[in-house]
Every structure is written in C-alpha cells, then in structure tokens.
Short mmCIF file of C-alpha atoms in Angstrom, two decimals:
data_model
loop_
_atom_site.label_atom_id
_atom_site.label_comp_id
_atom_site.label_asym_id
_atom_site.label_seq_id
_atom_site.Cartn_x
_atom_site.Cartn_y
_atom_site.Cartn_z
CA MET A 11 88.15 86.44 88.15
CA ALA A 12 85.20 85.68 85.86
CA ALA A 13 84.57 87.97 82.92
CA PHE A 14 83.05 91.19 84.21
CA ILE A 15 80.20 92.58 82.12
CA PRO A 16 79.81 96.29 83.00
CA GLU A 17 76.46 98.04 83.15
CA LEU A 18 75.55 101.70 83.36
CA ASP A 19 74.90 101.29 87.08
CA ASP A 20 78.53 100.27 87.57
CA VAL A 21 79.68 103.47 85.86
CA ARG A 22 77.37 105.55 88.04
CA ARG A 23 78.56 103.82 91.21
CA ALA A 24 82.19 104.36 90.26
CA GLN A 25 81.59 108.04 89.56
CA ALA A 26 79.68 108.40 92.82
CA ILE A 27 82.37 106.92 95.08
CA VAL A 28 85.25 108.73 93.37
CA ALA A 29 83.37 112.04 93.56
CA GLY A 30 82.35 111.29 97.15
CA TYR A 31 85.94 110.71 98.21
CA THR A 32 87.17 113.86 96.50
CA LYS A 33 84.32 115.86 98.02
CA SER A 34 85.18 114.56 101.48
CA ARG A 35 88.82 115.60 101.00
CA GLN A 36 87.71 119.04 99.87
CA ALA A 37 85.38 119.33 102.88
CA ILE A 38 88.42 118.82 105.13
CA ILE A 39 90.17 121.64 103.29
CA ALA A 40 87.09 123.87 103.63
CA ALA A 41 86.95 123.18 107.39
CA ARG A 42 90.30 124.85 108.03
CA PRO A 43 89.84 128.06 110.05
CA GLY A 44 88.69 130.80 107.71
CA ASN A 45 88.63 128.42 104.71
CA PRO A 46 91.83 129.98 103.28
CA MET A 47 91.68 127.87 100.11
CA ARG A 48 88.10 129.12 99.44
CA ALA A 49 86.82 125.59 98.91
CA GLU A 50 83.23 125.20 97.69
CA ALA A 51 81.07 122.39 96.32
CA ARG A 52 77.90 122.34 94.25
CA THR A 53 75.65 119.35 93.60
CA PHE A 54 73.07 118.96 90.87
CA GLU A 55 70.07 116.73 90.27
CA GLY A 56 71.04 113.92 87.96
CA GLY A 57 74.34 113.22 89.70
CA GLY A 58 76.46 116.24 88.80
CA LEU A 59 79.05 117.50 91.29
CA ALA A 60 81.38 120.48 90.92
CA LEU A 61 84.24 121.34 93.27
CA ARG A 62 86.07 124.66 93.24
CA THR A 63 89.11 125.48 95.38
CA PRO A 64 90.92 128.52 93.92
CA GLY A 65 93.61 128.47 96.59
CA PHE A 66 94.68 124.88 95.93
CA PRO A 67 97.38 124.25 93.33
CA GLY A 68 96.35 121.95 90.51
CA SER A 69 93.05 120.69 89.22
CA VAL A 70 92.05 117.88 91.57
CA PHE A 71 89.78 120.13 93.67
CA ASN A 72 88.69 122.29 90.72
CA ARG A 73 86.80 119.52 89.00
CA ALA A 74 83.34 118.42 87.85
CA TYR A 75 81.95 114.90 87.89
CA GLY A 76 78.88 113.22 86.43
CA PHE A 77 78.00 115.77 83.75
CA HIS A 78 76.36 114.66 80.50
CA ASP A 79 73.80 115.93 77.98
CA GLY A 80 71.00 115.54 80.52
CA LEU A 81 72.56 118.35 82.59
CA LEU A 82 73.05 120.92 79.81
CA ASN A 83 70.96 123.53 81.60
CA ASP A 84 73.39 123.45 84.54
CA LEU A 85 76.57 123.46 82.47
CA PRO A 86 76.87 127.21 81.63
CA GLY A 87 76.67 128.13 85.29
CA VAL A 88 79.42 125.65 86.22
CA ILE A 89 81.63 126.90 83.40
CA ALA A 90 81.19 130.47 84.65
CA TRP A 91 81.80 129.35 88.23
CA PHE A 92 85.12 127.76 87.29
CA ALA A 93 86.09 130.81 85.22
CA ALA A 94 85.74 132.93 88.35
CA GLY A 95 88.39 130.75 90.03
CA ILE A 96 91.43 129.17 88.39
CA GLY A 97 89.62 127.14 85.74
CA GLY A 98 88.42 123.58 85.98
CA VAL A 99 88.40 120.06 84.60
CA PHE A 100 85.33 118.04 83.60
CA GLU A 101 85.56 114.27 83.83
CA LEU A 102 83.30 112.89 81.09
CA ALA A 103 82.59 109.18 81.51
CA PRO A 104 81.04 106.83 78.95
CA GLY A 105 77.54 105.43 79.31
CA GLN A 106 75.61 108.68 78.87
CA PRO A 107 75.35 111.00 75.84
CA ILE A 108 78.08 113.67 76.03
CA ALA A 109 78.32 115.07 72.47
CA LYS A 110 76.42 118.28 73.30
CA THR A 111 78.33 118.64 76.57
CA ALA A 112 81.66 118.37 74.75
CA ARG A 113 80.53 120.90 72.15
CA MET A 114 79.50 123.39 74.84
CA LEU A 115 82.81 122.91 76.65
CA ALA A 116 84.74 123.44 73.41
CA ASP A 117 82.79 126.63 72.71
CA ALA A 118 83.78 127.84 76.18
CA GLY A 119 87.48 127.27 75.49
CA TYR A 120 87.87 123.81 77.00
CA SER A 121 89.83 121.09 75.24
CA GLN A 122 90.42 117.43 75.89
CA SER A 123 93.56 117.14 77.98
CA GLY A 124 93.83 113.41 78.60
CA PHE A 125 92.24 110.20 79.77
CA HIS A 126 91.91 108.53 83.15
CA ALA A 127 91.28 104.84 83.84
CA THR A 128 88.69 103.60 86.34
CA MET A 129 89.09 100.03 87.57
CA VAL A 130 86.69 97.60 89.22
CA GLY A 131 86.71 94.17 90.80
CA PRO A 132 85.39 92.06 93.66
CA VAL A 133 87.06 92.49 97.04
CA ASP A 134 87.88 88.79 97.52
CA LEU A 135 90.83 88.64 95.14
CA ALA A 136 93.99 86.60 95.72
CA GLU A 137 96.75 88.15 97.81
CA GLN A 138 100.47 88.02 97.12
CA ARG A 139 102.94 88.01 100.01
CA ALA A 140 106.06 90.14 99.67
CA SER A 141 109.17 89.39 101.72
CA GLY A 142 110.05 92.11 104.23
CA VAL A 143 106.85 94.09 103.60
CA GLU A 144 104.26 94.88 106.26
CA VAL A 145 101.11 96.98 105.96
CA ASP A 146 99.39 98.39 109.05
CA LYS A 147 96.32 100.50 109.55
CA VAL A 148 97.17 103.96 110.86
CA GLU A 149 95.61 104.31 114.30
CA ASP A 150 97.49 107.10 116.09
CA GLU A 151 99.44 110.32 115.61
CA ALA A 152 102.84 108.60 115.62
CA ALA A 153 101.83 106.32 112.75
CA LEU A 154 100.18 109.27 110.99
CA ALA A 155 103.50 111.15 111.02
CA MET A 156 105.19 108.23 109.26
CA PHE A 157 102.24 107.91 106.88
CA SER A 158 102.61 111.60 106.04
CA ASP A 159 106.31 111.24 105.27
CA ALA A 160 105.73 108.25 103.00
CA TYR A 161 102.75 109.94 101.31
CA HIS A 162 104.66 113.12 100.52
CA ALA A 163 107.67 111.16 99.26
CA GLY A 164 105.51 108.85 97.15
CA TRP A 165 103.65 111.71 95.50
CA ALA A 166 106.81 113.87 95.19
CA ILE A 167 105.20 116.70 97.17
CA THR A 168 108.12 118.88 98.21
CA ASP A 169 106.90 122.48 98.22
CA PHE A 170 104.26 122.21 100.96
CA ARG A 171 102.95 119.79 103.60
CA VAL A 172 99.38 118.54 103.49
CA PRO A 173 97.75 118.88 106.96
CA MET A 174 96.59 115.34 107.69
CA GLY A 175 95.27 115.53 111.24
CA PRO A 176 91.60 115.38 110.17
CA TRP A 177 92.26 112.42 107.86
CA LEU A 178 92.59 110.05 110.81
CA GLY A 179 88.94 110.30 111.79
CA ALA A 180 87.32 111.23 108.48
CA PRO A 181 84.04 109.31 107.86
CA GLY A 182 84.57 106.34 105.58
CA TRP A 183 88.37 106.71 105.54
CA SER A 184 91.04 104.22 106.57
CA LEU A 185 94.75 105.06 106.26
CA TYR A 186 97.48 102.48 105.65
CA LEU A 187 101.24 102.61 106.13
CA ALA A 188 103.51 100.15 104.33
CA ARG A 189 106.95 99.34 105.71
CA ARG A 190 109.91 97.68 104.04
CA ASP A 191 112.19 95.98 106.57
CA GLY A 192 110.58 98.14 109.24
CA LYS A 193 111.10 101.45 107.43
CA PRO A 194 108.09 103.60 106.35
CA ALA A 195 107.91 103.21 102.58
CA GLY A 196 104.36 103.61 101.24
CA ALA A 197 100.95 105.05 102.03
CA ALA A 198 97.39 104.56 100.81
CA ILE A 199 93.76 105.29 101.68
CA LEU A 200 90.63 103.15 101.61
CA TYR A 201 87.32 104.99 101.27
CA GLN A 202 84.17 102.94 101.81
CA VAL A 203 80.47 103.70 101.42
CA GLY A 204 78.22 100.72 102.06
CA GLU A 205 79.09 97.88 99.70
CA ASP A 206 81.41 100.00 97.53
CA ALA A 207 85.04 100.75 98.33
CA TYR A 208 87.59 102.99 96.63
CA LEU A 209 91.35 102.40 96.56
CA ALA A 210 92.63 105.96 96.87
CA ASP A 211 96.00 107.69 96.77
CA GLY A 212 98.33 104.69 96.88
CA ALA A 213 101.96 105.83 96.63
CA VAL A 214 105.40 104.40 97.35
CA ASP A 215 108.56 106.30 98.23
CA PRO A 216 110.83 106.09 95.13
CA ALA A 217 113.65 104.77 97.33
CA PHE A 218 111.56 101.63 98.05
CA ARG A 219 109.93 100.91 94.70
CA GLY A 220 110.31 97.50 93.13
CA HIS A 221 109.52 95.56 96.32
CA ARG A 222 105.76 94.95 95.80
CA LEU A 223 104.73 97.60 98.30
CA HIS A 224 102.01 98.97 96.04
CA ARG A 225 100.57 95.48 95.63
CA ALA A 226 100.72 94.91 99.40
CA LEU A 227 98.72 98.10 99.94
CA LEU A 228 96.12 96.88 97.41
CA ASP A 229 95.91 93.50 99.15
CA ARG A 230 95.42 94.90 102.64
CA ARG A 231 92.80 97.43 101.59
CA CYS A 232 90.76 94.89 99.64
CA SER A 233 90.92 92.44 102.55
CA ASP A 234 89.76 95.06 105.04
CA ALA A 235 87.01 96.26 102.69
CA ALA A 236 85.70 92.70 102.43
CA ALA A 237 85.78 92.31 106.20
CA THR A 238 83.62 95.42 106.64
CA GLY A 239 80.95 94.46 104.12
CA ALA A 240 82.17 95.78 100.79
CA LYS A 241 81.24 93.72 97.73
CA ARG A 242 83.02 95.68 95.01
CA VAL A 243 86.14 97.80 94.89
CA PHE A 244 86.99 100.61 92.51
CA GLY A 245 90.33 102.16 91.67
CA GLY A 246 91.66 104.99 89.55
CA CYS A 247 94.95 105.43 87.73
CA GLU A 248 96.67 106.75 84.66
CA PHE A 249 96.17 104.31 81.79
CA LEU A 250 99.21 101.99 81.36
CA SER A 251 100.90 103.40 84.48
CA GLY A 252 102.56 101.24 87.11
CA SER A 253 99.44 101.56 89.26
CA TYR A 254 97.30 100.40 86.32
CA ARG A 255 99.47 97.33 85.82
CA ASN A 256 99.49 96.50 89.54
CA GLN A 257 95.71 96.72 89.72
CA LEU A 258 95.44 94.38 86.73
CA ARG A 259 97.83 91.94 88.44
CA LYS A 260 95.67 92.14 91.55
CA GLY A 261 92.68 91.06 89.47
CA LEU A 262 90.83 94.32 88.93
CA GLY A 263 89.63 95.04 85.41
CA LEU A 264 89.22 98.21 83.39
CA LEU A 265 85.68 99.56 83.82
CA TYR A 266 86.12 102.57 81.54
CA THR A 267 88.43 105.37 80.55
CA GLU A 268 87.03 108.86 80.99
CA ALA A 269 87.92 111.92 78.95
CA LEU A 270 89.34 114.91 80.82
CA TRP A 271 88.28 118.29 79.45
CA ALA A 272 90.30 121.19 80.86
CA SER A 273 90.11 124.97 80.64
CA ALA A 274 93.81 125.09 81.55
CA PRO A 275 96.60 122.50 81.59
CA SER A 276 95.71 119.76 84.09
CA SER A 277 98.20 118.83 86.77
CA ARG A 278 96.58 115.50 87.61
#
C-alpha cells in the first residue's frame, strides 16, 4: 500500500459512514413496537449527529458525532438533551477546531474518557488464506441464528440477546459468518454507502481465537465491498487492540484517533 496522505475530506467521510451505520442500528431499535428503548436521533447543519437511547445499556447509542467549534450554538441543547437521558459521549475528531467545544463540555461536567482509532485503506488489499476457515454471507434465518450465537460470544454479551431479525435486510448491511472446521466461530458486518464501506462489529468467539478468523472476516468484507463498487474502506477499533493490529496487517492505516468526552463512564 502506497503512503496514504489524509485530507479533511477523508476525516469527514469516515465520520459520516461511522455515524450513518450507528444511526441505522439505532433506527432498527427505534422501530421495535412502542420504541421501548426510547431511541431518538437529531441531525444538525454542518454534519453534527446526536443519538439518544435511554433504555439501552452503555454509551454506543447515546453518542454525538461531528461536533466542532462551528457548531457551538447547537452544543448546549445537545448537552441538555443527553442530561435528560443517561448522559452521553461526544466523539471529537481532528481536522476541525475543537478547543471551544472541549471547554464547553468540560464546563458541563464532561471529561475526556479515552481515544478511539479510525482506520482507512483501499478495498483491493491482499488476502491471506487460513486453513480450516470459511466465511459466508448470511442469507437466511438459519445462518442468522448461527451468526447471532457467534456475535454474542465474540462480544461477551451474556445478559441479554440482541434481536437481529431486521439486520438481515437492513439497507447497506451485509452480515458474515466465519466458521472454523465447520463450526460457527465469528461474525462481522459490512456497511456500504456508495464508494465508502465500513468494517463493523467484527468479533470472534474466544474459544476460536488465534486461527485468523478476524483476518478472514476482514478479507471477505473488503473483497465484497470492492465487487459492489466501493473504493475505500474504513474501520474502527481500540488503539493497539488485536483488531487494530489485524487491520494494520491487512493493509489499512491509521487515519486518526478521536477523543471521547463522556458525561459518565463510557462502556465502549
């Protein structure tokens, strides 16, 4: 992979596809009968997006994207909106002035809680075959059930089950199931909008880690994204995590690290 020289447009595109994927997931939650999680979304001129879901544990759907000093007039209302729920997290990315935004968040009781890495690369990167590993696109309810088991195991979700029926036909989504010697072992999602694709929610059952399943899921998703017209792929991960290292091995590069500002401890 040739040296990648990032531009502000790349940062904006990354923020847009990550926020778009998260918004689409929240829309599925909101579509449940009666909207029991009380999921809501607000969009702002200039690229800001705020999601609030008081009934959902954790911060992933109580989160704001794309805010910077150009959106200061909107910030107090979002802070108050989150305060009326269970708090929130602002993802502040580089490339735009954020000093005044950070000061306003600090005055409202927010503090920096961590960093998150955003990755980028072309879709036509080299693949790496792994013995005994197969990755298939999820096409029916039987495969979705196995996907669900692998997903919950990979993300260590034990206290509830995520309803995944609507995921199978969600616009822009493709689900993938990885098997090791025929046994369901990993799960991942590809989200695509035009020429941009996002490698979302890749996870491997702890019982099957160490067999290149995560890499196989990266390979298949990038290959399929290329086949359907994507030119660039984005990924997200904790800096220096196993996912981060696997994405580097795949050929993706670090686009930026964003600062997470939380009103309460983040569970990301």
